[in-house]
XYZ file of C-alpha atoms in Angstrom:
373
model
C 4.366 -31.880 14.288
C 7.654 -32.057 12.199
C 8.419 -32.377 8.277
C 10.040 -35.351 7.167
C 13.379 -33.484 7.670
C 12.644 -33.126 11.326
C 12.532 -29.660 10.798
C 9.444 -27.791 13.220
C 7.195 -26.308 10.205
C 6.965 -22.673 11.855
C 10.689 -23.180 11.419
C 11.079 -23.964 8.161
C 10.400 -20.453 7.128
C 13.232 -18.872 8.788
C 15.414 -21.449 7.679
C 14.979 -20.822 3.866
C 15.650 -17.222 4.261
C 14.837 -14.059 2.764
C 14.605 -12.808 -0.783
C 17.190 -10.446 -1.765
C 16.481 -6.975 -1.187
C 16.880 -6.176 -5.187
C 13.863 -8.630 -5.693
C 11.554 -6.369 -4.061
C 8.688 -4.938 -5.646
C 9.110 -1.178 -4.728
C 6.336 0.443 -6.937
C 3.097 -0.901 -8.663
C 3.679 -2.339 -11.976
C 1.357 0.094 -13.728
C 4.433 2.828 -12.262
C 7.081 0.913 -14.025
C 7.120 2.676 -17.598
C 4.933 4.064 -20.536
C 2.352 1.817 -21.029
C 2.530 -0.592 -18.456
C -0.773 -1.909 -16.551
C -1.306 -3.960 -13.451
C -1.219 -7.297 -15.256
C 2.283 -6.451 -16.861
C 4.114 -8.920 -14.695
C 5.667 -12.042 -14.444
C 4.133 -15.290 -14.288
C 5.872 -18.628 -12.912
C 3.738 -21.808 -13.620
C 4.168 -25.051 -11.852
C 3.282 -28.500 -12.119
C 4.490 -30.319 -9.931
C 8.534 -30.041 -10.387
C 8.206 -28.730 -14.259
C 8.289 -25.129 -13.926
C 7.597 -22.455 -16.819
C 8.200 -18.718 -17.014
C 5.268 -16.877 -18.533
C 3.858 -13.439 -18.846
C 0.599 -12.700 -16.388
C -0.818 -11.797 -19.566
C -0.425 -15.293 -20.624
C -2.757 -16.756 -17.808
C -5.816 -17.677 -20.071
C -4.160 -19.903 -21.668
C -2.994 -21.951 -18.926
C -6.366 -21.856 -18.089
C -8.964 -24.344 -19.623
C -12.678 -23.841 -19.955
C -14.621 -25.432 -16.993
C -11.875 -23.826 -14.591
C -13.092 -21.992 -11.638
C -11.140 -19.107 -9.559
C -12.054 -18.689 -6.104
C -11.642 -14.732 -5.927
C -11.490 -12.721 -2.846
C -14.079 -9.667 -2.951
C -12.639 -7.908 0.044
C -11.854 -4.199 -0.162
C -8.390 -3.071 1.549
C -8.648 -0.684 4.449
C -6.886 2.750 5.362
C -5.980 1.042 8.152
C -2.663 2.688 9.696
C -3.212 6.384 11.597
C -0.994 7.930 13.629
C -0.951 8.094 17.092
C 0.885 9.636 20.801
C 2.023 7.226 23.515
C 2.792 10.635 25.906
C 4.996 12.415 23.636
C 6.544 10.035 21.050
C 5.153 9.179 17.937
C 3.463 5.497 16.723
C 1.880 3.956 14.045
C -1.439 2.313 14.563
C -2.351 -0.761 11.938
C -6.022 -1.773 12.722
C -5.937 -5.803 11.938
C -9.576 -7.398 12.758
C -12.662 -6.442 14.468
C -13.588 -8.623 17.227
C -17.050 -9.797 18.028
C -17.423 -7.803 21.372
C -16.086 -3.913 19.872
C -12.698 -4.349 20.306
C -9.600 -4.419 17.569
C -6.819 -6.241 17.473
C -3.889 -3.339 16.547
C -0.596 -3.658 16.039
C 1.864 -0.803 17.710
C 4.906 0.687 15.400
C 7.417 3.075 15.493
C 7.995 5.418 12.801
C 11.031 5.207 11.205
C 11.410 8.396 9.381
C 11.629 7.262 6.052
C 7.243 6.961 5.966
C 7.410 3.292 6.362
C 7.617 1.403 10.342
C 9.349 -0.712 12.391
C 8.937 -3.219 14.848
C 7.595 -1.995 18.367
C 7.470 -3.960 21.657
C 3.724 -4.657 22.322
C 1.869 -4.026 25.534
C 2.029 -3.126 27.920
C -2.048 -3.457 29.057
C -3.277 -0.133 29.830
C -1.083 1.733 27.769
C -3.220 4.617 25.971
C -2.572 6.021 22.311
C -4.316 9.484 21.405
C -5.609 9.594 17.707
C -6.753 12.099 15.745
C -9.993 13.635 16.146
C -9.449 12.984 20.284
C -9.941 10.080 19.955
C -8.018 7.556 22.436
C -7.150 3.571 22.302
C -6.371 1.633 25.188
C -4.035 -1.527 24.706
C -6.712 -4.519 26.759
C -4.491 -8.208 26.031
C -2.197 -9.882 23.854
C -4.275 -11.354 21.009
C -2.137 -14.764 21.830
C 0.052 -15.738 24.421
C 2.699 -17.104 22.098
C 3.316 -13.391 20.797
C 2.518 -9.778 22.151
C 2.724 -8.389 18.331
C -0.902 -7.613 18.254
C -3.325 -6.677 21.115
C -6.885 -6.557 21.849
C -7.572 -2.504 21.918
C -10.653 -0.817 23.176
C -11.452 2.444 20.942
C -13.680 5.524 22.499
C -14.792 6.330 19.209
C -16.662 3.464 17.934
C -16.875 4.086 14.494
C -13.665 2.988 14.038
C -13.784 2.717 10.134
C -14.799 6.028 10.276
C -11.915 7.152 11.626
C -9.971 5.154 9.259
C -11.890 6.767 6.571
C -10.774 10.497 7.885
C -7.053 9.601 9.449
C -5.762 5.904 7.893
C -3.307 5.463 5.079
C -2.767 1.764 3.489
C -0.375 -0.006 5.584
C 3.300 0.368 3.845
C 6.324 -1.644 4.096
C 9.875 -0.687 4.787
C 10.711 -2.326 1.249
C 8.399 -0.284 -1.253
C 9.626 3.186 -2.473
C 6.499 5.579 -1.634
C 2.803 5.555 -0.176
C 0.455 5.337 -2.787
C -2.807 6.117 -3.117
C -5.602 3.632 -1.211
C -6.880 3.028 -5.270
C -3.462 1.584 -5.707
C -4.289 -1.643 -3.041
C -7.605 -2.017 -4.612
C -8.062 -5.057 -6.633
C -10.708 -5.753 -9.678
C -12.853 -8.045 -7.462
C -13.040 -5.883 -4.833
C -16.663 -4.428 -3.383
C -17.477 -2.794 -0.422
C -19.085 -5.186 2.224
C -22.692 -3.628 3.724
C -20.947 -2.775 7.214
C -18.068 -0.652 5.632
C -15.677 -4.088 6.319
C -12.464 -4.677 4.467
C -9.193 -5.864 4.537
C -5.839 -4.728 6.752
C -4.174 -5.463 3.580
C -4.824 -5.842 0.201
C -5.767 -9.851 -0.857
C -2.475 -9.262 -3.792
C -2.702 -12.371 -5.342
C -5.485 -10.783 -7.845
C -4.111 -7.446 -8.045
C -2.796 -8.330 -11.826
C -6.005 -8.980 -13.084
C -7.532 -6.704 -15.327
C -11.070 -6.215 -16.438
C -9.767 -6.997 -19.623
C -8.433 -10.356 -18.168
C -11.486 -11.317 -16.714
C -13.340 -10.704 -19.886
C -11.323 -12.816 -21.817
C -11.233 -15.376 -18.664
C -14.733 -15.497 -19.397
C -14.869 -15.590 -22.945
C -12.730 -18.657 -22.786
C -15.185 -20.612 -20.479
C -13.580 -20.098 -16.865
C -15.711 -19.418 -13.954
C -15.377 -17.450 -11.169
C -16.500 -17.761 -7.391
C -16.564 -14.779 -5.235
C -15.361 -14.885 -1.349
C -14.526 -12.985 0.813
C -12.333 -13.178 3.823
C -10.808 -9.990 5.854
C -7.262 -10.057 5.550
C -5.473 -9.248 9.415
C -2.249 -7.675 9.612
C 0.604 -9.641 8.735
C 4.119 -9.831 10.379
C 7.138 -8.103 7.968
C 9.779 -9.579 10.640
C 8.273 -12.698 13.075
C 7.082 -15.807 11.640
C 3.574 -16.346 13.261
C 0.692 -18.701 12.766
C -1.985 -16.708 11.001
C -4.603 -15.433 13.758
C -8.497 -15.867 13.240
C -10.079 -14.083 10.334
C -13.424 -13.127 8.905
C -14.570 -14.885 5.973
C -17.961 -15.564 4.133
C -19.017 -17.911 1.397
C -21.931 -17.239 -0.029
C -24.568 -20.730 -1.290
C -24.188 -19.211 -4.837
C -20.445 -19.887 -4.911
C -20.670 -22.975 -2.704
C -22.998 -24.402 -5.743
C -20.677 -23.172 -8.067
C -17.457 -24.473 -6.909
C -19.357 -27.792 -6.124
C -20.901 -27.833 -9.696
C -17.133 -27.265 -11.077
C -15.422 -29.885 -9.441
C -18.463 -32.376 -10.678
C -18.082 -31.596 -13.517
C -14.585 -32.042 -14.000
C -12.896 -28.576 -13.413
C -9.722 -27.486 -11.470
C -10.708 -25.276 -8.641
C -8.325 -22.933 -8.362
C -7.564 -20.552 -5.381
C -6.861 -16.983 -6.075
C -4.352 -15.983 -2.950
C -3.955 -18.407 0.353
C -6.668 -15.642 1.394
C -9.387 -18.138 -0.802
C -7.582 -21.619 0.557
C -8.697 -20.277 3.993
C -12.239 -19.180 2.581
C -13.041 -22.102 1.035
C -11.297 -24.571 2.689
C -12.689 -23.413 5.724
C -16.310 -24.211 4.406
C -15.374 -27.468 3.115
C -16.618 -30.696 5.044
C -14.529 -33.750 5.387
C -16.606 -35.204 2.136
C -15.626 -32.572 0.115
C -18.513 -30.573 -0.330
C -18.209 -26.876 -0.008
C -21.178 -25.777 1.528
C -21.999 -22.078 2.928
C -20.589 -20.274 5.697
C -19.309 -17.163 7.596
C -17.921 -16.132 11.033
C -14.538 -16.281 12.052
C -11.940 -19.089 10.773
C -8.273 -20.077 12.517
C -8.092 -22.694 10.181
C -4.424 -22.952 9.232
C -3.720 -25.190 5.953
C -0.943 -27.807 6.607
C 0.319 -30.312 4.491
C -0.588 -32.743 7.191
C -4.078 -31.287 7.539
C -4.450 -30.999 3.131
C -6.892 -29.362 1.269
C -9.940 -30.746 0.258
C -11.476 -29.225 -2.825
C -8.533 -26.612 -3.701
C -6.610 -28.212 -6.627
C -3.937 -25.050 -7.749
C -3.403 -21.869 -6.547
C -2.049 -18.453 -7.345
C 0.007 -16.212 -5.224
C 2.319 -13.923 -4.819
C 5.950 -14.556 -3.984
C 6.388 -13.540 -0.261
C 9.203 -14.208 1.983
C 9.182 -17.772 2.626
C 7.307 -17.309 6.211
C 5.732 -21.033 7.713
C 2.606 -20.760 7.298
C 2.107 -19.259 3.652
C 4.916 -21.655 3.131
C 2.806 -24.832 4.621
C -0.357 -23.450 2.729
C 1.603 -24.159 -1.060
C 3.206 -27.460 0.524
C -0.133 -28.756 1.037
C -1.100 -28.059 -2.838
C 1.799 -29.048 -4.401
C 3.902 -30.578 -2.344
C 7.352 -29.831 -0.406
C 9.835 -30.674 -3.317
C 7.513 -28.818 -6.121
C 7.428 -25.213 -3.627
C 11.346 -25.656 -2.898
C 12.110 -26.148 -6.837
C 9.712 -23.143 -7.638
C 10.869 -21.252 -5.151
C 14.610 -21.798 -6.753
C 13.407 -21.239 -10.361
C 11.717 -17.895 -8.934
C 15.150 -16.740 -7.397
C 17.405 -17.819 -10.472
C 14.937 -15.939 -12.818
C 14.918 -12.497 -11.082
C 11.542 -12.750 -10.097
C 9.759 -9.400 -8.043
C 8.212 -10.568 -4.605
C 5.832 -8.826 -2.240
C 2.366 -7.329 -3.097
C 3.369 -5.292 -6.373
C 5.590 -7.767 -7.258
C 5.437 -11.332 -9.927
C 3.028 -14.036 -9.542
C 3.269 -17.629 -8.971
C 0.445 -20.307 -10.555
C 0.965 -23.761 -9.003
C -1.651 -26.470 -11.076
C -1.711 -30.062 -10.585
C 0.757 -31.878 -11.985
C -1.500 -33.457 -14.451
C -0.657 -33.870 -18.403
C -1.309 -30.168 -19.834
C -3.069 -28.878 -22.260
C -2.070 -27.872 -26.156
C -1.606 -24.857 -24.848
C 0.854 -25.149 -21.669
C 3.642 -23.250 -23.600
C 3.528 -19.576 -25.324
C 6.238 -17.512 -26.900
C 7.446 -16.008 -23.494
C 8.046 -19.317 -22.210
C 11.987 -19.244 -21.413
């Protein structure tokens, strides 16, 4: 499978590059100044190739009544504790539970600054002690195509107990200083009935406010809860996304169903709902419910069935988040917004700005505010 510029799509990631480093997102935007909250960020807004720069703040109003938002209800995990190989020092990020007990981990070095880097994976057999005597052993590569993450067998197996006593949220390299696990907790988020959650935080929704949501609700959008378990992502390879737990319940099947019947634009809070929902979606169109593990990976060539917009953060441009927003909008409309997002300064990662892609249909009366540029 190639793009119409012959270009191998897991490629196309690398070859767009990386955000500069002074675009990063390094603290929270409630951390920012006096006065600030977590929906006091930026908000890019594309149809198609127009693009508009917004305030979040000003996201009901791109909105219309009859609108629904797929929302992810996962909670985010404490899911890196420290560990011993023998004598030196790693960081262990629990990813996703498997079916028979095990985890898939991911193995890191410390890098002295509290953040990681990259660590060779494997090889099988290799032990880890944790805290509370608690010891890992390293079983298989998750894939063959990359030894990043492994299938780990834990003697303790209340793992999200441990996680509870001895994990920390997973933190990148780029942000300033750990924060709190409150911090990576979004307004949607509520604890599943087996203590579940997510290796990191579904960020697309971490603007939102319940303030937002009121006023989302006052102005006739809907909302559909989901949830899928977010795995460990990659800060340095550009990999497929691996399998991931996910459940949508009948009531928001019938409500996303009822929405698009009706004339509404279902709209996909974080890639984290594409997968969800897209995952339950038959070929006619019809989201109907389901759980269990998906390795569904959204393509432009594969499309999306009931998804019409999406928002998301702005992440380094790896393939398969990229293919996700090509299949939405299109290859031309991600490039320009990704170029608008760059020329305007925007903040990227998981505290950083936030990207709305819509259909590039006529808007509303209200498409532009006073903070449009």
């Amino acid at each position: 499978m190639t793009t119409a510029m012959g270009v191998p799509p897991f490629e196309r990631g690398r070859e767009r590059g990386r955000a500069p480093e002074k675009l990063s997102a390094r603290v929270p935007a409630e951390q920012r100044g006096s006065g600030l909250d977590r929906d006091s960020v930026r908000l890019l807004v594309s149809r198609g190739t127009e693009v508009a720069h917004h305030e979040f703040v000003d996201l009901p109003r791109q909105l219309r009544a009859g609108d629904l938002l797929v929302v992810n209800t996962s909670t985010t995990l404490a899911a890196a504790v420290d560990g011993r190989i023998g004598h030196a020092r790693v960081v262990v990020h629990f990813s996703t539970r498997g079916d028979d007990g095990r985890w898939a981990v991911e193995l890191r070095d410390p890098d002295g600054r509290g953040t990681t880097r990259a660590r060779a994976g494997g090889p099988a057999g290799t032990e880890v002690r944790l805290p509370g005597a608690v010891g890992l052993v390293l079983e298989e590569p998750l894939a063959s195509r990359s030894p990043r993450l492994w299938w780990a067998r834990v003697s303790d197996t209340d793992v999200l107990g441990l996680l509870r006593r001895h994990g920390r949220p997973i933190r990148y390299s780029y942000t300033e200083r750990d924060q709190p696990l409150s911090v990576y907790q979004t307004v949607f988020a509520l604890p599943s009935a087996d203590g579940a959650g997510s290796a990191e935080m579904p960020s697309a929704a971490r603007p939102f406010t319940a303030r937002m949501v009121a006023e989302l609700v006052s102005r006739g959008v809907q909302f559909a809860p989901i949830t899928l378990h977010t795995g460990v992502a990659s800060a340095e390879a550009h990999e497929p996304p691996y399998p991931e737990r996910y459940e949508v319940p009948e009531a928001s099947a019938r409500l996303i169903n009822a929405a698009k019947a009706g004339g509404g634009r279902i709209i996909a809070v974080g890639t984290t709902a594409v997968r969800a929902v897209e995952s339950a979606t038959g070929l006619d169109g019809v989201v109907r419910a389901a759980k269990g593990l998906t390795d569904l990976v959204v393509t432009p060539e594969r499309g999306v069935r009931v998804v019409d917009g999406l928002l998301t953060g702005l992440h380094e441009p790896e393939a398969s988040h990229l293919l996700m927003l090509e299949a939405i909008a299109g290859e031309v409309a991600i490039d320009r917004s990704y170029d608008e997002a760059l020329r305007g300064l925007y903040l990227w990662h998981e505290f950083g700005d936030v990207h709305l892609i819509l259909p590039s249909e006529a808007p509303h009366s209200e498409h532009c505010s006073s903070n449009c540029w």
